[in-house]
């Protein structure tokens, strides 16, 4: 379960990036671009739009970034602090359609708990 945070991270060229934080799983992308016009992938979309993205089939998602080729579905919720996305909570699953609207609500509550219990 990756926790991606920090769109304030800048790399060469001034692009805004999410930086991969603590996670459990195979090696994954370390940075995800969140710069308008360059952002792509489920995590970037959730971050930029400040909304949860539920993807039943990652192969059908435009711009999906495959960090683990076995992943089939994904659920990403933004971490919102003082009205701004500061990161995302990303859950991947090896099964198609693994997440539903109930999971979405639960992950949004977990994201809120993470933000509320952290010293930003």
PDB file of C-alpha atoms in Angstrom:
ATOM      1  CA  UNK A   1       0.000   0.000   0.000  1.00  0.00           C
ATOM      2  CA  UNK A   2       1.967   3.034  -1.179  1.00  0.00           C
ATOM      3  CA  UNK A   3       1.644   6.378   0.508  1.00  0.00           C
ATOM      4  CA  UNK A   4       2.737   9.057  -1.927  1.00  0.00           C
ATOM      5  CA  UNK A   5       3.311  12.523  -0.629  1.00  0.00           C
ATOM      6  CA  UNK A   6       4.790  15.900  -1.350  1.00  0.00           C
ATOM      7  CA  UNK A   7       3.847  17.626  -4.575  1.00  0.00           C
ATOM      8  CA  UNK A   8       6.144  20.384  -3.368  1.00  0.00           C
ATOM      9  CA  UNK A   9       9.084  18.210  -4.301  1.00  0.00           C
ATOM     10  CA  UNK A  10      10.738  19.744  -7.347  1.00  0.00           C
ATOM     11  CA  UNK A  11      13.061  18.127  -9.833  1.00  0.00           C
ATOM     12  CA  UNK A  12      15.056  19.544 -12.694  1.00  0.00           C
ATOM     13  CA  UNK A  13      12.857  21.727 -14.874  1.00  0.00           C
ATOM     14  CA  UNK A  14      10.640  22.861 -11.981  1.00  0.00           C
ATOM     15  CA  UNK A  15       8.117  20.015 -12.249  1.00  0.00           C
ATOM     16  CA  UNK A  16       5.967  19.223  -9.201  1.00  0.00           C
ATOM     17  CA  UNK A  17       6.280  15.623  -8.055  1.00  0.00           C
ATOM     18  CA  UNK A  18       4.750  13.133  -5.694  1.00  0.00           C
ATOM     19  CA  UNK A  19       7.485  11.282  -3.825  1.00  0.00           C
ATOM     20  CA  UNK A  20       6.920   7.632  -2.908  1.00  0.00           C
ATOM     21  CA  UNK A  21       6.765   7.259   0.863  1.00  0.00           C
ATOM     22  CA  UNK A  22       6.530   4.157   3.069  1.00  0.00           C
ATOM     23  CA  UNK A  23       4.875   1.230   1.311  1.00  0.00           C
ATOM     24  CA  UNK A  24       4.527  -2.530   1.212  1.00  0.00           C
ATOM     25  CA  UNK A  25       5.098  -4.177  -2.145  1.00  0.00           C
ATOM     26  CA  UNK A  26       7.474  -4.527  -5.047  1.00  0.00           C
ATOM     27  CA  UNK A  27       9.849  -1.715  -6.030  1.00  0.00           C
ATOM     28  CA  UNK A  28       7.821   1.115  -7.533  1.00  0.00           C
ATOM     29  CA  UNK A  29       8.135   4.495  -9.212  1.00  0.00           C
ATOM     30  CA  UNK A  30       9.902   6.889  -6.842  1.00  0.00           C
ATOM     31  CA  UNK A  31       8.493  10.103  -8.352  1.00  0.00           C
ATOM     32  CA  UNK A  32       5.189  10.818 -10.106  1.00  0.00           C
ATOM     33  CA  UNK A  33       4.830  14.071 -12.014  1.00  0.00           C
ATOM     34  CA  UNK A  34       1.908  16.265 -10.899  1.00  0.00           C
ATOM     35  CA  UNK A  35       2.733  19.293 -13.050  1.00  0.00           C
ATOM     36  CA  UNK A  36      -0.325  20.518 -14.989  1.00  0.00           C
ATOM     37  CA  UNK A  37      -0.106  19.266 -18.568  1.00  0.00           C
ATOM     38  CA  UNK A  38       2.472  16.620 -17.624  1.00  0.00           C
ATOM     39  CA  UNK A  39       0.672  14.725 -14.865  1.00  0.00           C
ATOM     40  CA  UNK A  40      -0.462  11.206 -15.674  1.00  0.00           C
ATOM     41  CA  UNK A  41      -1.560   8.108 -13.836  1.00  0.00           C
ATOM     42  CA  UNK A  42      -4.125   7.353 -11.167  1.00  0.00           C
ATOM     43  CA  UNK A  43      -2.101   8.865  -8.305  1.00  0.00           C
ATOM     44  CA  UNK A  44      -1.405  12.092 -10.199  1.00  0.00           C
ATOM     45  CA  UNK A  45      -5.062  12.382 -11.218  1.00  0.00           C
ATOM     46  CA  UNK A  46      -6.262  11.906  -7.634  1.00  0.00           C
ATOM     47  CA  UNK A  47      -3.738  14.454  -6.382  1.00  0.00           C
ATOM     48  CA  UNK A  48      -4.370  17.109  -9.053  1.00  0.00           C
ATOM     49  CA  UNK A  49      -8.179  16.792  -8.867  1.00  0.00           C
ATOM     50  CA  UNK A  50      -8.212  16.394  -5.048  1.00  0.00           C
ATOM     51  CA  UNK A  51     -10.661  13.506  -5.348  1.00  0.00           C
ATOM     52  CA  UNK A  52     -10.654   9.765  -4.867  1.00  0.00           C
ATOM     53  CA  UNK A  53     -10.188   7.700  -8.023  1.00  0.00           C
ATOM     54  CA  UNK A  54     -11.532   4.140  -8.160  1.00  0.00           C
ATOM     55  CA  UNK A  55     -10.221   2.088 -11.092  1.00  0.00           C
ATOM     56  CA  UNK A  56     -11.751  -1.378 -11.611  1.00  0.00           C
ATOM     57  CA  UNK A  57      -9.384  -2.204 -14.515  1.00  0.00           C
ATOM     58  CA  UNK A  58      -6.043  -0.376 -14.681  1.00  0.00           C
ATOM     59  CA  UNK A  59      -5.472  -1.534 -18.265  1.00  0.00           C
ATOM     60  CA  UNK A  60      -8.475   0.561 -19.323  1.00  0.00           C
ATOM     61  CA  UNK A  61      -7.308   3.688 -17.447  1.00  0.00           C
ATOM     62  CA  UNK A  62      -5.718   6.330 -19.719  1.00  0.00           C
ATOM     63  CA  UNK A  63      -2.139   7.094 -18.711  1.00  0.00           C
ATOM     64  CA  UNK A  64      -1.942   4.360 -16.070  1.00  0.00           C
ATOM     65  CA  UNK A  65       1.591   3.939 -14.681  1.00  0.00           C
ATOM     66  CA  UNK A  66       2.274   0.249 -14.069  1.00  0.00           C
ATOM     67  CA  UNK A  67       4.590   0.020 -11.084  1.00  0.00           C
ATOM     68  CA  UNK A  68       3.665  -3.653 -10.677  1.00  0.00           C
ATOM     69  CA  UNK A  69       2.532  -5.362 -13.872  1.00  0.00           C
ATOM     70  CA  UNK A  70       0.347  -7.765 -11.883  1.00  0.00           C
ATOM     71  CA  UNK A  71      -1.892  -4.989 -10.500  1.00  0.00           C
ATOM     72  CA  UNK A  72      -5.405  -5.135 -11.985  1.00  0.00           C
ATOM     73  CA  UNK A  73      -7.380  -2.553  -9.970  1.00  0.00           C
ATOM     74  CA  UNK A  74      -6.563   0.527  -7.927  1.00  0.00           C
ATOM     75  CA  UNK A  75      -8.068   2.930  -5.419  1.00  0.00           C
ATOM     76  CA  UNK A  76      -6.362   6.257  -4.689  1.00  0.00           C
ATOM     77  CA  UNK A  77      -7.533   8.870  -2.197  1.00  0.00           C
ATOM     78  CA  UNK A  78      -5.948  12.308  -1.750  1.00  0.00           C
ATOM     79  CA  UNK A  79      -4.620  13.480   1.599  1.00  0.00           C
ATOM     80  CA  UNK A  80      -6.225  16.909   2.031  1.00  0.00           C
ATOM     81  CA  UNK A  81      -4.716  19.386   4.507  1.00  0.00           C
ATOM     82  CA  UNK A  82      -6.068  22.911   4.836  1.00  0.00           C
ATOM     83  CA  UNK A  83      -7.964  22.537   1.563  1.00  0.00           C
ATOM     84  CA  UNK A  84      -4.978  21.340  -0.489  1.00  0.00           C
ATOM     85  CA  UNK A  85      -3.858  17.874  -1.568  1.00  0.00           C
ATOM     86  CA  UNK A  86      -0.519  17.095   0.054  1.00  0.00           C
ATOM     87  CA  UNK A  87      -0.280  13.452  -0.962  1.00  0.00           C
ATOM     88  CA  UNK A  88      -2.295  10.353  -1.787  1.00  0.00           C
ATOM     89  CA  UNK A  89      -3.064   6.980  -0.266  1.00  0.00           C
ATOM     90  CA  UNK A  90      -2.778   4.374  -3.038  1.00  0.00           C
ATOM     91  CA  UNK A  91      -4.151   0.844  -2.823  1.00  0.00           C
ATOM     92  CA  UNK A  92      -3.518  -1.698  -5.582  1.00  0.00           C
ATOM     93  CA  UNK A  93      -4.980  -5.173  -6.029  1.00  0.00           C
ATOM     94  CA  UNK A  94      -4.118  -8.170  -8.199  1.00  0.00           C
ATOM     95  CA  UNK A  95      -7.837  -8.800  -8.901  1.00  0.00           C
ATOM     96  CA  UNK A  96     -10.037  -6.957 -11.381  1.00  0.00           C
ATOM     97  CA  UNK A  97     -12.814  -4.868  -9.799  1.00  0.00           C
ATOM     98  CA  UNK A  98     -11.480  -5.413  -6.293  1.00  0.00           C
ATOM     99  CA  UNK A  99     -12.724  -2.091  -4.910  1.00  0.00           C
ATOM    100  CA  UNK A 100     -16.254  -0.687  -4.713  1.00  0.00           C
ATOM    101  CA  UNK A 101     -17.985   2.446  -3.425  1.00  0.00           C
ATOM    102  CA  UNK A 102     -17.962   1.130   0.144  1.00  0.00           C
ATOM    103  CA  UNK A 103     -14.177   0.689  -0.065  1.00  0.00           C
ATOM    104  CA  UNK A 104     -13.920   4.197  -1.505  1.00  0.00           C
ATOM    105  CA  UNK A 105     -15.725   5.680   1.500  1.00  0.00           C
ATOM    106  CA  UNK A 106     -13.587   3.669   3.907  1.00  0.00           C
ATOM    107  CA  UNK A 107     -10.315   4.719   2.277  1.00  0.00           C
ATOM    108  CA  UNK A 108     -11.430   8.355   2.298  1.00  0.00           C
ATOM    109  CA  UNK A 109     -12.012   8.038   6.066  1.00  0.00           C
ATOM    110  CA  UNK A 110      -8.572   6.472   6.509  1.00  0.00           C
ATOM    111  CA  UNK A 111      -6.988   9.292   4.481  1.00  0.00           C
ATOM    112  CA  UNK A 112      -8.746  11.834   6.734  1.00  0.00           C
ATOM    113  CA  UNK A 113      -7.455   9.982   9.845  1.00  0.00           C
ATOM    114  CA  UNK A 114      -3.893  10.067   8.469  1.00  0.00           C
ATOM    115  CA  UNK A 115      -4.087  13.815   7.869  1.00  0.00           C
ATOM    116  CA  UNK A 116      -5.779  14.569  11.191  1.00  0.00           C
ATOM    117  CA  UNK A 117      -3.306  12.492  13.223  1.00  0.00           C
ATOM    118  CA  UNK A 118      -0.148  13.861  11.581  1.00  0.00           C
ATOM    119  CA  UNK A 119       1.908  16.903  12.513  1.00  0.00           C
ATOM    120  CA  UNK A 120       2.209  18.665   9.165  1.00  0.00           C
TER     121      UNK A 120
END
